[in-house]
Short mmCIF file of C-alpha atoms in Angstrom, two decimals:
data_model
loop_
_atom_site.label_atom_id
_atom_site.label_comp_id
_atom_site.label_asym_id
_atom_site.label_seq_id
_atom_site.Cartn_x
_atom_site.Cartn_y
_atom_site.Cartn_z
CA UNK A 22 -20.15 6.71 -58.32
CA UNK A 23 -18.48 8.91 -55.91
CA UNK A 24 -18.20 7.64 -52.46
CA UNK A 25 -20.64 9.41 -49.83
CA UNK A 26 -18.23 10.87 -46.78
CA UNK A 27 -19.29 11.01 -43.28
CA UNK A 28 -19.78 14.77 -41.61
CA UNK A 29 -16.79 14.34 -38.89
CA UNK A 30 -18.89 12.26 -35.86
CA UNK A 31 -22.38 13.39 -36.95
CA UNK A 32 -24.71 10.87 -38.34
CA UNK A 33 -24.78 13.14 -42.08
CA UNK A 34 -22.88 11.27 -44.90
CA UNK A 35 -22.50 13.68 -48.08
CA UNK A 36 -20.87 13.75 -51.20
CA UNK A 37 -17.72 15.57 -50.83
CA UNK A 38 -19.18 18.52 -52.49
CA UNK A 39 -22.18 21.01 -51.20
CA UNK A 40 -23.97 23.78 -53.04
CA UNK A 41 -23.79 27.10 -51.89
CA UNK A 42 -26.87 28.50 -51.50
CA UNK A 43 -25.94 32.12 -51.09
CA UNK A 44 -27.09 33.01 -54.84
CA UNK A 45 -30.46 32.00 -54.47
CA UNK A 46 -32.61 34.69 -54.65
CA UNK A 47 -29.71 37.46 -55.35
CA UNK A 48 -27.83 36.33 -58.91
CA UNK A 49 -30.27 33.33 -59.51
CA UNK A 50 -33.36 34.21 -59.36
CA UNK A 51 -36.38 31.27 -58.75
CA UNK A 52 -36.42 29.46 -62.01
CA UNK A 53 -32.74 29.68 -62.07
CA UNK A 54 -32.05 28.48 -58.42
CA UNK A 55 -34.68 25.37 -59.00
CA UNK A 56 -32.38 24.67 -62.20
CA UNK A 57 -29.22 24.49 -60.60
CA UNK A 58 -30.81 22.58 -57.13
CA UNK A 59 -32.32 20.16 -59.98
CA UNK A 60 -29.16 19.31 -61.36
CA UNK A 61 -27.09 19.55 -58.35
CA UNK A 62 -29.16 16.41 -56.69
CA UNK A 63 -29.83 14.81 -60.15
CA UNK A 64 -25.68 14.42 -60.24
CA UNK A 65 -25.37 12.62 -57.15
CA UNK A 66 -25.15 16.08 -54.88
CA UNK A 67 -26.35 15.73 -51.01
CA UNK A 68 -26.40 18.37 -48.91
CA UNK A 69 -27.30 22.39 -49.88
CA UNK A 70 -25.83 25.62 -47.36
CA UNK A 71 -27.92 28.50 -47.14
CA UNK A 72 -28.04 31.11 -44.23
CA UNK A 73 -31.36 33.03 -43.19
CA UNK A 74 -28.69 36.48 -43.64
CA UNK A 75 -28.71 35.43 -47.42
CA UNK A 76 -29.16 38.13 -49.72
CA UNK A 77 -29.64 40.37 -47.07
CA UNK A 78 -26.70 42.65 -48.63
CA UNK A 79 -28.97 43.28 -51.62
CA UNK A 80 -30.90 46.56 -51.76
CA UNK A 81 -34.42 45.81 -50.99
CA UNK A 82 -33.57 42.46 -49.27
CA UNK A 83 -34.07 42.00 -45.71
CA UNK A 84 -32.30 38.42 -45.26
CA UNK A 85 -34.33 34.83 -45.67
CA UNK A 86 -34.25 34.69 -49.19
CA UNK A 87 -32.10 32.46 -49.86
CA UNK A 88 -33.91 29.95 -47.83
CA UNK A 89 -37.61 30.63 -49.14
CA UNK A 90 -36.68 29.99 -52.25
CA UNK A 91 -34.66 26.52 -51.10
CA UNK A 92 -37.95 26.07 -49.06
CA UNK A 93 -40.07 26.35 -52.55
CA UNK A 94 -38.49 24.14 -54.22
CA UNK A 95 -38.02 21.23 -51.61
CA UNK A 96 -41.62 21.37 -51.62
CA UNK A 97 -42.09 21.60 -55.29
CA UNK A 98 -39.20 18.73 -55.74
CA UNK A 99 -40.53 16.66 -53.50
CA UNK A 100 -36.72 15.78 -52.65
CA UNK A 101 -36.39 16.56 -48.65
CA UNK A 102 -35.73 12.85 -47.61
CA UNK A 103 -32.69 13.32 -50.31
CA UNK A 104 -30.76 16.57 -49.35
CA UNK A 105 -29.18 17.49 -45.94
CA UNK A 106 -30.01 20.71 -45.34
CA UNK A 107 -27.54 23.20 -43.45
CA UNK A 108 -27.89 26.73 -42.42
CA UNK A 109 -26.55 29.95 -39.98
CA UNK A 110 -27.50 32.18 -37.49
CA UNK A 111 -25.98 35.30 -35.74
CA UNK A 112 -25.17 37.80 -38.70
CA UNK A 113 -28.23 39.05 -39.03
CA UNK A 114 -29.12 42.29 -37.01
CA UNK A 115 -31.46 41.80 -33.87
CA UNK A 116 -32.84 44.82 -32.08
CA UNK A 117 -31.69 43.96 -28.36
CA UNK A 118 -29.03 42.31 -27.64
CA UNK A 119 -26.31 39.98 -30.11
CA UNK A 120 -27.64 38.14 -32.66
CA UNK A 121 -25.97 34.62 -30.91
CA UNK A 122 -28.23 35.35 -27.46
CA UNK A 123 -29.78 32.43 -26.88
CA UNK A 124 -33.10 34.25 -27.61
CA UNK A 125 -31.74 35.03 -31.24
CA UNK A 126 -30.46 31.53 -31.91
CA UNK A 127 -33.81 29.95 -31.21
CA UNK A 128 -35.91 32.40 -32.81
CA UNK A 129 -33.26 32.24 -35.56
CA UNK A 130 -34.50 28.68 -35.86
CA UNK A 131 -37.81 28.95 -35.99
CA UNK A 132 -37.83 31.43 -38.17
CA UNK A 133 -35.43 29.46 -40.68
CA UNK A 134 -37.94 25.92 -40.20
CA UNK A 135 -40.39 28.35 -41.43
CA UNK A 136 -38.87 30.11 -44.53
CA UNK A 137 -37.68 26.32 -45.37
CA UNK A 138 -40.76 24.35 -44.68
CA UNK A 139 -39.35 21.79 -42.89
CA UNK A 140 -39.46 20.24 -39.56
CA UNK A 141 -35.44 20.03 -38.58
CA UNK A 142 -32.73 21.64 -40.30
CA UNK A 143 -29.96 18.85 -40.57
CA UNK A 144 -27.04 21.11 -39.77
CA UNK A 145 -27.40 24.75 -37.95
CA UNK A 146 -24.45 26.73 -37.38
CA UNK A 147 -23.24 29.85 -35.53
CA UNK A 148 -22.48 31.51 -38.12
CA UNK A 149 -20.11 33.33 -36.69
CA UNK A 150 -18.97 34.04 -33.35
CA UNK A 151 -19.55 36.61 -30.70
CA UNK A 152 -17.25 37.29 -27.51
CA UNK A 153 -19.88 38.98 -26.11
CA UNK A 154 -22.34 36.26 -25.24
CA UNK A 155 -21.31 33.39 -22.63
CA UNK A 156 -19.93 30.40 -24.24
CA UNK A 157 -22.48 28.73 -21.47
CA UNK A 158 -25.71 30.23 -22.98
CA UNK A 159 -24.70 29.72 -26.63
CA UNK A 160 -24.32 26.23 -26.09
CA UNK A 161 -26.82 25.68 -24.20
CA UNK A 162 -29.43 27.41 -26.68
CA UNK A 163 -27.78 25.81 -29.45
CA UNK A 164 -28.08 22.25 -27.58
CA UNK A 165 -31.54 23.33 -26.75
CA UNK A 166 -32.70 23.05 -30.27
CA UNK A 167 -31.43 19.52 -30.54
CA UNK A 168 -33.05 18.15 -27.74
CA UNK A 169 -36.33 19.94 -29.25
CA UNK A 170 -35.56 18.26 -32.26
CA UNK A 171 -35.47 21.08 -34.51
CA UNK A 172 -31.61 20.80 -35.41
CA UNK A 173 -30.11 17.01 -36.36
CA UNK A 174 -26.17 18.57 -36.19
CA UNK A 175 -24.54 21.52 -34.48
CA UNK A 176 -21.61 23.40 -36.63
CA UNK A 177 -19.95 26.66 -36.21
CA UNK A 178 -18.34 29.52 -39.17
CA UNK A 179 -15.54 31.77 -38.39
CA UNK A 180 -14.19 30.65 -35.55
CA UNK A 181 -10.66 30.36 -34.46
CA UNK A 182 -9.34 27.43 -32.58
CA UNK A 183 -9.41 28.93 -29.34
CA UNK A 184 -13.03 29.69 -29.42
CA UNK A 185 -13.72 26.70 -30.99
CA UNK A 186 -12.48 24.58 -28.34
CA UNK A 187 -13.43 26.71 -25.26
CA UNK A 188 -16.78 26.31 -27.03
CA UNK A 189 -16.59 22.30 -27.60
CA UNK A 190 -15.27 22.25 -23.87
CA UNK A 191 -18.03 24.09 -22.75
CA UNK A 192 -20.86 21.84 -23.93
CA UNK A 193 -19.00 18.57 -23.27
CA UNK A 194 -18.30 19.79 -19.75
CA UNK A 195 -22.12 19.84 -19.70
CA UNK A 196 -23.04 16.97 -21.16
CA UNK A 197 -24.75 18.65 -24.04
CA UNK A 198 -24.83 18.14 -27.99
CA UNK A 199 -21.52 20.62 -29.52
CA UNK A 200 -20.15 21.80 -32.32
CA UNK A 201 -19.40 18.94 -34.87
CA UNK A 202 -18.49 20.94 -37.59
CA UNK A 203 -16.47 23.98 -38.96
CA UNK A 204 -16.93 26.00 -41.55
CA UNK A 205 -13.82 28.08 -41.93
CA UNK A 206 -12.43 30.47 -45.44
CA UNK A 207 -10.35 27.95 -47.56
CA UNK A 208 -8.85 27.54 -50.75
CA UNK A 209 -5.59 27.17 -52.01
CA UNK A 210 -4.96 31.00 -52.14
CA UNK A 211 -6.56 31.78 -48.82
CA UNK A 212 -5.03 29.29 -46.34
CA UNK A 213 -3.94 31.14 -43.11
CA UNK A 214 -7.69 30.99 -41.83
CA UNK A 215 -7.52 27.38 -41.48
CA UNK A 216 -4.49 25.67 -41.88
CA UNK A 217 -2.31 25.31 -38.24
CA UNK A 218 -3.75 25.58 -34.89
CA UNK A 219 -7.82 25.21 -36.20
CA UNK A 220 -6.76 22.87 -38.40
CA UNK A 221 -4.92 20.09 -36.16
CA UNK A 222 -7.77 20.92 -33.68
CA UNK A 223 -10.85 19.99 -36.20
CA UNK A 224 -8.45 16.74 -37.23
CA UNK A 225 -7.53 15.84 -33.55
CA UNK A 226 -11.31 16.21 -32.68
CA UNK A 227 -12.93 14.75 -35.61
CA UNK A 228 -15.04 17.65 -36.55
CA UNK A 229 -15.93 17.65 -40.35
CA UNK A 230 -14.37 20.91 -42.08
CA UNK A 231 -16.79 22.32 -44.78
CA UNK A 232 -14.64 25.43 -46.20
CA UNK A 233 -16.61 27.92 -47.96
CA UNK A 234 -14.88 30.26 -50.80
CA UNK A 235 -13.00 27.36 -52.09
CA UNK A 236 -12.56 29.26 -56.00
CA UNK A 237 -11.84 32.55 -54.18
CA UNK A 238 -14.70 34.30 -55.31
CA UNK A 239 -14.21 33.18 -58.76
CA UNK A 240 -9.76 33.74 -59.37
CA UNK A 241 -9.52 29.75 -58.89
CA UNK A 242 -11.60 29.07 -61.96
CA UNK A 243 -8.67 30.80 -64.24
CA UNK A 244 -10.97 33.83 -65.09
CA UNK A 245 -9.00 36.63 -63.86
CA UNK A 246 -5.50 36.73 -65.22
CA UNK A 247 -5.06 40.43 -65.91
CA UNK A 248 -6.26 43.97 -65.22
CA UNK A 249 -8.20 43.76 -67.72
CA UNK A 250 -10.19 40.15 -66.86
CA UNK A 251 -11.07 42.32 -63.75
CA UNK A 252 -13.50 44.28 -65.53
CA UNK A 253 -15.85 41.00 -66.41
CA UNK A 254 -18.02 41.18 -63.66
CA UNK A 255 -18.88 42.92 -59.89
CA UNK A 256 -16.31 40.79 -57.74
CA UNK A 257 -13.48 41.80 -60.65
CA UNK A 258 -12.40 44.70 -58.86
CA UNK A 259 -11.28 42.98 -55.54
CA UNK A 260 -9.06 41.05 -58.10
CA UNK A 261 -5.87 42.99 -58.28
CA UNK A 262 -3.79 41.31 -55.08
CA UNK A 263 -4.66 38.28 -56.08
CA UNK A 264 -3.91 38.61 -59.90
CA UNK A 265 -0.37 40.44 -58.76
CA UNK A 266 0.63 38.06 -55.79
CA UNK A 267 -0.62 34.57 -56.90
CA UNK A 268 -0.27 33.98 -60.82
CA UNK A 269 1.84 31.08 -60.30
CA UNK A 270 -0.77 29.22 -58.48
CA UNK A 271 -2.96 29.45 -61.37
CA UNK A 272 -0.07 28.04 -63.70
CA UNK A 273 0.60 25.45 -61.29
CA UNK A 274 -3.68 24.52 -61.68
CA UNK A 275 -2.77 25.00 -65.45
CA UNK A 276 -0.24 22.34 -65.38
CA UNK A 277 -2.47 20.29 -63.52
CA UNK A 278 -5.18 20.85 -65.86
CA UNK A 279 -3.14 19.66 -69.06
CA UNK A 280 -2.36 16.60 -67.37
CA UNK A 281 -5.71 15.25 -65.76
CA UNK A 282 -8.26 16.91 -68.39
CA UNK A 283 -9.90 18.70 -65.70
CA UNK A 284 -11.11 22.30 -65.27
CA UNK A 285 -9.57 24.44 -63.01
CA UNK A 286 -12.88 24.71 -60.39
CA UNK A 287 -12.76 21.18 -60.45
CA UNK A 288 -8.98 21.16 -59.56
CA UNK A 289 -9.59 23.65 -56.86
CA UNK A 290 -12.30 22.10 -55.27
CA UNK A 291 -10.74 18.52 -55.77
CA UNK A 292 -7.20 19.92 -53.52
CA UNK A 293 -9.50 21.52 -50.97
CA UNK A 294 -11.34 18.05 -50.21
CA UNK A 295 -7.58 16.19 -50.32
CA UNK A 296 -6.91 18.59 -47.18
CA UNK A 297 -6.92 16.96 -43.77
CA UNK A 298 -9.76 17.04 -41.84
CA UNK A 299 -11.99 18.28 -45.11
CA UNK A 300 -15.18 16.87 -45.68
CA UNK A 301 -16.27 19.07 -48.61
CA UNK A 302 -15.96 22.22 -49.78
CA UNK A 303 -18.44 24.81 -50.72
CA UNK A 304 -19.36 25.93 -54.20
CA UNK A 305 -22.57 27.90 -55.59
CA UNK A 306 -23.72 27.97 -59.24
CA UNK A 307 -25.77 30.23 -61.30
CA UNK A 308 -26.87 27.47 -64.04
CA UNK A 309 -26.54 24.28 -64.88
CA UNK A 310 -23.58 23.96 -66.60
CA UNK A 311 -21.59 25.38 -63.35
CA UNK A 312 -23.21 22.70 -61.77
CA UNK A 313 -22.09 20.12 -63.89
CA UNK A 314 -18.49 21.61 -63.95
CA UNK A 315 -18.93 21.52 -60.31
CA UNK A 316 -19.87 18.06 -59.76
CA UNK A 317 -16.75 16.92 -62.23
CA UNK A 318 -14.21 17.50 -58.74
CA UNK A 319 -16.16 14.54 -56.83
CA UNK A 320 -14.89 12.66 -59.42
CA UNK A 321 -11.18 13.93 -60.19
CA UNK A 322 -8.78 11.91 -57.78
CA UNK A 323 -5.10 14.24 -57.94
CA UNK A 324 -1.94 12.37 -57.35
CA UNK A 325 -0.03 13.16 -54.21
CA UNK A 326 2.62 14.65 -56.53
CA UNK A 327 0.00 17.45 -58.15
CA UNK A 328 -1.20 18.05 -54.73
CA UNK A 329 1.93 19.16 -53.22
CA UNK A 330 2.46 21.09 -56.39
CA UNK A 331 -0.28 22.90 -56.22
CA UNK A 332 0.02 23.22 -52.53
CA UNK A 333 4.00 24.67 -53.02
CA UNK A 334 2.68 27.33 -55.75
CA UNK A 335 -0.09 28.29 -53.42
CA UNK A 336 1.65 28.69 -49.87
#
């Protein structure tokens, strides 16, 4: 059994894989989402990422569904006690002021405990930042929620290193709970958001990395090779850099493949938790069999050797 991994100095230990929750409700709908949450925990999975924006995007949606239906089925499941649950605030609208006011981030909260059904939310992030509001009040608000109890873990999305650590420097100058976490863009064909600076900061400082996008939006899994693979579904069309400027990564992952067995998700995700200062990357499923192809990368182990390859052919 794959070894649980501890969430940089935060009490959370997870498998080194978490389910992105950002299909729920958009392209899985309820009995398909309770399918793939089913499976993901039935195969040793831990903790589940939503964000109360989630499917906001989607004509009709408003935001929050992603977490009512994660809500539904914890209670259905009966399974709280055995998922950490993580979510975001500050990218949906609010009508005065930013969305990371400290006003928004605790009625944020709330309103995520509600759509959840839950008492604390294990790990709440900023989900992204805002130069607007102090770096004093979002702390504070943030730390505010911990002391209330309402949020286990404090974590932060998007952020560069700068504003990370003014941020972490802010609330430690204060004595107050801060950001623990990061969870940056990441894979092996996207690396200039993390890697460097944010990087040696999150290793220096212990904060647990969670990178989300870790199969670029679908290119790591080998399914868009050519113009014409970019017609198989809605993301295809963003394809075409990535198809023209990084085929040899995907022969690299190929070469990889024939030699461990493994599926090329799998070897994606499996490089992106072999990265310093990675905890475990992010990864959503429509069905069950994703999930189980999913799950296969807590259990691939790559030799130094294919990791630097892969890492050469992706740089």
């Amino acid at each position: 059994m794959t070894e649980l991994r501890r969430l940089g100095a935060t009490n959370l230990h997870i498998l080194p894989l978490v389910l992105g929750g950002n299909v729920f409700g958009w392209t899985a709908d309820r009995t398909a989402s309770f399918a793939v949450l089913d499976a993901f925990v039935a195969g040793g999975g831990t903790m589940i990422d939503t964000a109360d924006m989630y499917s906001n995007w989607v004509p009709g949606h408003h935001g929050g569904e992603s977490e009512t239906i994660l809500g539904e089925w914890l209670k259905a499941s009966g399974k709280r006690d055995s998922v950490v649950i993580a979510t975001k605030v500050g990218m949906l609208p609010v009508e005065n002021g930013s969305s990371l006011s400290a006003q928004a981030i605790v009625a944020g909260c709330d309103a995520s405990l509600q759509r959840l059904g839950i008492d604390t939310i294990d790990l709440y992030y900023a989900h992204k930042d805002d130069a607007d509001v102090p770096l004093d009040e979002m702390t504070e608000a943030f730390a505010s929620l911990v002391k209330a109890g309402k949020v286990r873990a404090l974590g932060a999305s998007n952020f560069h290193a700068m504003r990370l650590k003014a941020a972490v420097d802010t609330a430690r100058a204060a004595g107050i709970p801060h950001f623990q976490v990061l969870q940056p863009e990441y894979n092996l064909v996207s690396r200039h958001h993390f890697e460097g600076q944010l990087q040696d900061y999150c290793v220096e400082n212990n904060i647990g990395v969670v990178p989300y996008y870790g199969l670029a939006s679908g290119f790591l899994t080998g399914k868009y090779r050519s113009a014409d693979d970019m017609k198989k579904s809605a993301r295809g069309g963003g394809m075409a850099d990535l198809i023209t400027q990084k085929s040899g990564v995907l022969a690299a992952m190929d070469g990889v493949a024939a030699e461990t067995g493994a599926t090329l998700a799998q070897i994606a995700l499996a490089w992106l938790a072999a990265q310093p200062g990675v905890v475990a990357p992010i990864a959503s499923a429509t069905s069950v069999a994703q999930v189980e192809d999913l799950l296969g990368a807590t259990r691939l182990v790559l030799s130094a050797e294919q990791i630097d390859r892969l890492s050469d052919a992706g740089a």
